[in-house]
């Protein structure tokens, strides 16, 4: 009996063991979940910005096997007092902090940082739905307007929202559940950069009528598919998605004309990314809508998407644009002068539209636009570019050649603008994507400068014809501009966005 009690006392207490193990598992789970939440909060702005600009086709996941990449020569170049010698200078640059010298604006940083952007309420065009001018989900489109004042009460800036595209019905259905496909999810908008009401931030346009047009069609305001209708011709609101971007454009312009834009003295159409592409596509239409205006010009920020192959020589982005054009019948609204000569999908690329656009146009673009580097040039499902994207010092000579080749192709495509008497451009040596709607790039003390001018100053000089010198401002090769340094951001998806301050 005594032996039995001793054996029982020495036996493991399984209930206590299970309780201890369960406690440890719960603690570990809570710790990991808490760590994840902290990381997400710490990187919230970065995640939000990336999600907003991601392409509809998920990293073109059908990319094939790697092939050999050509290796253009990296020229030795000296500009703005900074020498560049091929890949070695690029590798070393990431170790240096950008300095506030002659190529970067100085002074006023604290004051600009303290300025809170104006928040403008959303206006919904409820009657637009009656004529089929609807977002992907069938809801009416919207815009934000802050009225001009004083001597500029009759001048207008119309700015088109960014947000990539959707290329398939399923992709557009998913998009229709977001603010990029439905006005149900749209919120008040901060007016920053070229939309700011601060004379310090936006000296040329601060008291103009400034409009931010929401993007909810997924094809740069260019979708033109027919609508289901009854026997009387009234359109039937079924399940969607609806591809009515061109109708949205027409409804917005009609609304703004009725709100006073018909009396415009001066006007500027602009946009960022997909909105920047749209400002090119609709530039001449904007001019035609304002026959009484004295000056009408257009500006595209990060919207000059280049028709070029991936580093493997594949035409991924061209195929992607073709899907969008075919799905949403974009070709019906493209410039006829272009579609007579080329396939409609080609005419969705700005470089093939340039010879046919009559209205003065200004291009703002990073010479190494991170979005295009990620989604056009280095489409990579094998992880071959991960180390390079995460750390400039890890890039191979061949990869640096590919990076510089993008800039070369961009400048080649922009040659008509460089040679034009009416057009202008500001191509800095940075990896930024979208600059004019963000004070830090538009006119901030750390904004990139070319010939000691920010994008704000260059665009203003071109628009108001303040100078007789050339309006083609082209920066030196990366990394000569101190405002374009390598910014070692927190861990996350490998992206050339880590090479940009955004």
PDB file of C-alpha atoms in Angstrom, residues 119-259:
ATOM      1  CA  UNK A 119      -9.182  69.009 -45.831  1.00  0.00           C
ATOM      2  CA  UNK A 120     -11.918  69.332 -48.467  1.00  0.00           C
ATOM      3  CA  UNK A 121     -15.276  67.544 -48.408  1.00  0.00           C
ATOM      4  CA  UNK A 122     -16.450  65.190 -51.126  1.00  0.00           C
ATOM      5  CA  UNK A 123     -19.094  66.236 -53.654  1.00  0.00           C
ATOM      6  CA  UNK A 124     -21.072  63.374 -55.242  1.00  0.00           C
ATOM      7  CA  UNK A 125     -22.545  63.804 -58.717  1.00  0.00           C
ATOM      8  CA  UNK A 126     -25.820  62.091 -57.911  1.00  0.00           C
ATOM      9  CA  UNK A 127     -27.418  62.916 -61.274  1.00  0.00           C
ATOM     10  CA  UNK A 128     -24.465  61.452 -63.176  1.00  0.00           C
ATOM     11  CA  UNK A 129     -25.761  57.951 -62.496  1.00  0.00           C
ATOM     12  CA  UNK A 130     -28.886  58.781 -64.515  1.00  0.00           C
ATOM     13  CA  UNK A 131     -26.775  58.929 -67.687  1.00  0.00           C
ATOM     14  CA  UNK A 132     -24.585  55.974 -66.803  1.00  0.00           C
ATOM     15  CA  UNK A 133     -21.563  57.954 -65.591  1.00  0.00           C
ATOM     16  CA  UNK A 134     -20.829  55.546 -62.755  1.00  0.00           C
ATOM     17  CA  UNK A 135     -17.992  53.932 -60.844  1.00  0.00           C
ATOM     18  CA  UNK A 136     -17.205  50.246 -61.229  1.00  0.00           C
ATOM     19  CA  UNK A 137     -19.928  49.318 -58.712  1.00  0.00           C
ATOM     20  CA  UNK A 138     -22.598  51.590 -60.223  1.00  0.00           C
ATOM     21  CA  UNK A 139     -22.327  54.400 -57.667  1.00  0.00           C
ATOM     22  CA  UNK A 140     -22.018  58.008 -58.927  1.00  0.00           C
ATOM     23  CA  UNK A 141     -18.551  59.607 -59.153  1.00  0.00           C
ATOM     24  CA  UNK A 142     -17.229  62.409 -56.966  1.00  0.00           C
ATOM     25  CA  UNK A 143     -14.776  65.274 -56.648  1.00  0.00           C
ATOM     26  CA  UNK A 144     -13.434  67.805 -54.144  1.00  0.00           C
ATOM     27  CA  UNK A 145     -13.444  71.538 -54.884  1.00  0.00           C
ATOM     28  CA  UNK A 146     -11.876  74.432 -52.998  1.00  0.00           C
ATOM     29  CA  UNK A 147     -12.947  77.736 -54.513  1.00  0.00           C
ATOM     30  CA  UNK A 148     -10.475  80.314 -55.747  1.00  0.00           C
ATOM     31  CA  UNK A 149     -10.328  83.887 -54.542  1.00  0.00           C
ATOM     32  CA  UNK A 150      -9.124  87.360 -55.382  1.00  0.00           C
ATOM     33  CA  UNK A 151      -7.445  87.949 -58.712  1.00  0.00           C
ATOM     34  CA  UNK A 152      -7.385  84.196 -59.415  1.00  0.00           C
ATOM     35  CA  UNK A 153     -11.069  83.479 -58.753  1.00  0.00           C
ATOM     36  CA  UNK A 154     -11.525  82.508 -62.420  1.00  0.00           C
ATOM     37  CA  UNK A 155      -8.445  80.300 -62.731  1.00  0.00           C
ATOM     38  CA  UNK A 156      -8.627  76.522 -62.330  1.00  0.00           C
ATOM     39  CA  UNK A 157      -6.413  73.532 -61.480  1.00  0.00           C
ATOM     40  CA  UNK A 158      -8.099  70.171 -62.100  1.00  0.00           C
ATOM     41  CA  UNK A 159      -6.117  67.235 -60.682  1.00  0.00           C
ATOM     42  CA  UNK A 160      -6.939  63.574 -61.414  1.00  0.00           C
ATOM     43  CA  UNK A 161      -6.410  60.921 -58.725  1.00  0.00           C
ATOM     44  CA  UNK A 162      -3.882  58.081 -58.961  1.00  0.00           C
ATOM     45  CA  UNK A 163      -4.488  54.376 -58.335  1.00  0.00           C
ATOM     46  CA  UNK A 164      -3.246  51.952 -61.057  1.00  0.00           C
ATOM     47  CA  UNK A 165      -5.829  50.013 -63.101  1.00  0.00           C
ATOM     48  CA  UNK A 166      -7.866  46.799 -63.268  1.00  0.00           C
ATOM     49  CA  UNK A 167      -7.342  44.409 -66.171  1.00  0.00           C
ATOM     50  CA  UNK A 168      -9.920  41.622 -65.714  1.00  0.00           C
ATOM     51  CA  UNK A 169     -13.541  41.354 -64.652  1.00  0.00           C
ATOM     52  CA  UNK A 170     -12.626  39.611 -61.407  1.00  0.00           C
ATOM     53  CA  UNK A 171      -9.921  42.165 -60.668  1.00  0.00           C
ATOM     54  CA  UNK A 172     -12.366  45.024 -61.319  1.00  0.00           C
ATOM     55  CA  UNK A 173     -14.974  43.403 -59.068  1.00  0.00           C
ATOM     56  CA  UNK A 174     -12.477  43.371 -56.232  1.00  0.00           C
ATOM     57  CA  UNK A 175     -11.557  46.974 -56.943  1.00  0.00           C
ATOM     58  CA  UNK A 176     -15.240  47.969 -56.882  1.00  0.00           C
ATOM     59  CA  UNK A 177     -15.237  47.200 -53.155  1.00  0.00           C
ATOM     60  CA  UNK A 178     -12.712  49.988 -52.477  1.00  0.00           C
ATOM     61  CA  UNK A 179     -12.558  53.768 -52.847  1.00  0.00           C
ATOM     62  CA  UNK A 180     -10.926  53.184 -56.258  1.00  0.00           C
ATOM     63  CA  UNK A 181     -14.104  51.563 -57.551  1.00  0.00           C
ATOM     64  CA  UNK A 182     -16.950  52.996 -55.496  1.00  0.00           C
ATOM     65  CA  UNK A 183     -17.890  56.406 -54.109  1.00  0.00           C
ATOM     66  CA  UNK A 184     -19.344  54.626 -51.062  1.00  0.00           C
ATOM     67  CA  UNK A 185     -15.819  54.390 -49.652  1.00  0.00           C
ATOM     68  CA  UNK A 186     -14.538  57.862 -50.533  1.00  0.00           C
ATOM     69  CA  UNK A 187     -13.589  60.243 -47.708  1.00  0.00           C
ATOM     70  CA  UNK A 188     -12.679  63.956 -47.436  1.00  0.00           C
ATOM     71  CA  UNK A 189      -9.377  64.725 -49.140  1.00  0.00           C
ATOM     72  CA  UNK A 190      -6.252  66.543 -47.969  1.00  0.00           C
ATOM     73  CA  UNK A 191      -5.114  69.255 -50.394  1.00  0.00           C
ATOM     74  CA  UNK A 192      -1.316  69.290 -50.420  1.00  0.00           C
ATOM     75  CA  UNK A 193       1.364  70.282 -52.923  1.00  0.00           C
ATOM     76  CA  UNK A 194      -0.141  71.826 -56.045  1.00  0.00           C
ATOM     77  CA  UNK A 195      -3.575  71.736 -54.370  1.00  0.00           C
ATOM     78  CA  UNK A 196      -2.448  73.512 -51.195  1.00  0.00           C
ATOM     79  CA  UNK A 197      -4.094  76.789 -50.170  1.00  0.00           C
ATOM     80  CA  UNK A 198      -0.805  77.962 -48.640  1.00  0.00           C
ATOM     81  CA  UNK A 199       1.044  80.636 -50.599  1.00  0.00           C
ATOM     82  CA  UNK A 200       4.277  79.392 -49.013  1.00  0.00           C
ATOM     83  CA  UNK A 201       3.746  75.836 -50.288  1.00  0.00           C
ATOM     84  CA  UNK A 202       2.017  76.645 -53.568  1.00  0.00           C
ATOM     85  CA  UNK A 203       2.830  80.227 -54.609  1.00  0.00           C
ATOM     86  CA  UNK A 204       1.509  80.025 -58.178  1.00  0.00           C
ATOM     87  CA  UNK A 205      -1.809  78.236 -57.637  1.00  0.00           C
ATOM     88  CA  UNK A 206      -2.738  78.611 -53.936  1.00  0.00           C
ATOM     89  CA  UNK A 207      -5.796  80.806 -54.558  1.00  0.00           C
ATOM     90  CA  UNK A 208      -6.976  79.239 -57.811  1.00  0.00           C
ATOM     91  CA  UNK A 209     -10.054  77.025 -57.918  1.00  0.00           C
ATOM     92  CA  UNK A 210      -8.512  73.652 -57.143  1.00  0.00           C
ATOM     93  CA  UNK A 211     -10.260  70.383 -57.909  1.00  0.00           C
ATOM     94  CA  UNK A 212      -9.310  66.822 -56.978  1.00  0.00           C
ATOM     95  CA  UNK A 213     -11.246  64.332 -59.141  1.00  0.00           C
ATOM     96  CA  UNK A 214     -11.739  60.888 -57.612  1.00  0.00           C
ATOM     97  CA  UNK A 215     -10.726  57.865 -59.672  1.00  0.00           C
ATOM     98  CA  UNK A 216     -13.168  54.945 -59.632  1.00  0.00           C
ATOM     99  CA  UNK A 217     -13.242  53.383 -63.109  1.00  0.00           C
ATOM    100  CA  UNK A 218      -9.908  51.519 -63.269  1.00  0.00           C
ATOM    101  CA  UNK A 219      -8.889  52.708 -66.748  1.00  0.00           C
ATOM    102  CA  UNK A 220      -7.637  56.288 -66.323  1.00  0.00           C
ATOM    103  CA  UNK A 221     -11.085  57.801 -66.949  1.00  0.00           C
ATOM    104  CA  UNK A 222     -11.157  56.110 -70.362  1.00  0.00           C
ATOM    105  CA  UNK A 223     -13.428  53.053 -70.139  1.00  0.00           C
ATOM    106  CA  UNK A 224     -16.189  53.207 -72.730  1.00  0.00           C
ATOM    107  CA  UNK A 225     -18.200  49.985 -72.647  1.00  0.00           C
ATOM    108  CA  UNK A 226     -21.897  50.047 -73.457  1.00  0.00           C
ATOM    109  CA  UNK A 227     -24.527  49.762 -70.735  1.00  0.00           C
ATOM    110  CA  UNK A 228     -27.426  47.287 -70.540  1.00  0.00           C
ATOM    111  CA  UNK A 229     -30.617  49.154 -71.457  1.00  0.00           C
ATOM    112  CA  UNK A 230     -34.372  48.545 -71.624  1.00  0.00           C
ATOM    113  CA  UNK A 231     -36.526  48.967 -74.725  1.00  0.00           C
ATOM    114  CA  UNK A 232     -36.801  52.719 -74.041  1.00  0.00           C
ATOM    115  CA  UNK A 233     -33.044  53.171 -73.901  1.00  0.00           C
ATOM    116  CA  UNK A 234     -32.867  53.621 -70.136  1.00  0.00           C
ATOM    117  CA  UNK A 235     -29.794  51.925 -68.712  1.00  0.00           C
ATOM    118  CA  UNK A 236     -30.289  49.028 -66.345  1.00  0.00           C
ATOM    119  CA  UNK A 237     -28.234  48.936 -63.173  1.00  0.00           C
ATOM    120  CA  UNK A 238     -27.348  45.279 -62.829  1.00  0.00           C
ATOM    121  CA  UNK A 239     -24.388  43.777 -60.980  1.00  0.00           C
ATOM    122  CA  UNK A 240     -21.472  45.388 -62.789  1.00  0.00           C
ATOM    123  CA  UNK A 241     -18.619  46.061 -62.943  1.00  0.00           C
ATOM    124  CA  UNK A 242     -19.293  49.054 -65.168  1.00  0.00           C
ATOM    125  CA  UNK A 243     -16.517  50.436 -67.362  1.00  0.00           C
ATOM    126  CA  UNK A 244     -17.629  54.050 -67.754  1.00  0.00           C
ATOM    127  CA  UNK A 245     -14.536  56.176 -67.211  1.00  0.00           C
ATOM    128  CA  UNK A 246     -15.039  58.338 -70.295  1.00  0.00           C
ATOM    129  CA  UNK A 247     -18.595  59.136 -69.198  1.00  0.00           C
ATOM    130  CA  UNK A 248     -17.292  60.020 -65.723  1.00  0.00           C
ATOM    131  CA  UNK A 249     -14.793  62.421 -67.313  1.00  0.00           C
ATOM    132  CA  UNK A 250     -17.556  64.094 -69.333  1.00  0.00           C
ATOM    133  CA  UNK A 251     -19.879  64.346 -66.312  1.00  0.00           C
ATOM    134  CA  UNK A 252     -17.161  65.870 -64.114  1.00  0.00           C
ATOM    135  CA  UNK A 253     -16.204  68.467 -66.723  1.00  0.00           C
ATOM    136  CA  UNK A 254     -19.867  69.374 -67.273  1.00  0.00           C
ATOM    137  CA  UNK A 255     -20.327  69.778 -63.514  1.00  0.00           C
ATOM    138  CA  UNK A 256     -17.256  72.006 -63.174  1.00  0.00           C
ATOM    139  CA  UNK A 257     -18.332  74.149 -66.127  1.00  0.00           C
ATOM    140  CA  UNK A 258     -21.675  74.720 -64.434  1.00  0.00           C
ATOM    141  CA  UNK A 259     -19.796  75.610 -61.225  1.00  0.00           C
TER     142      UNK A 259
END
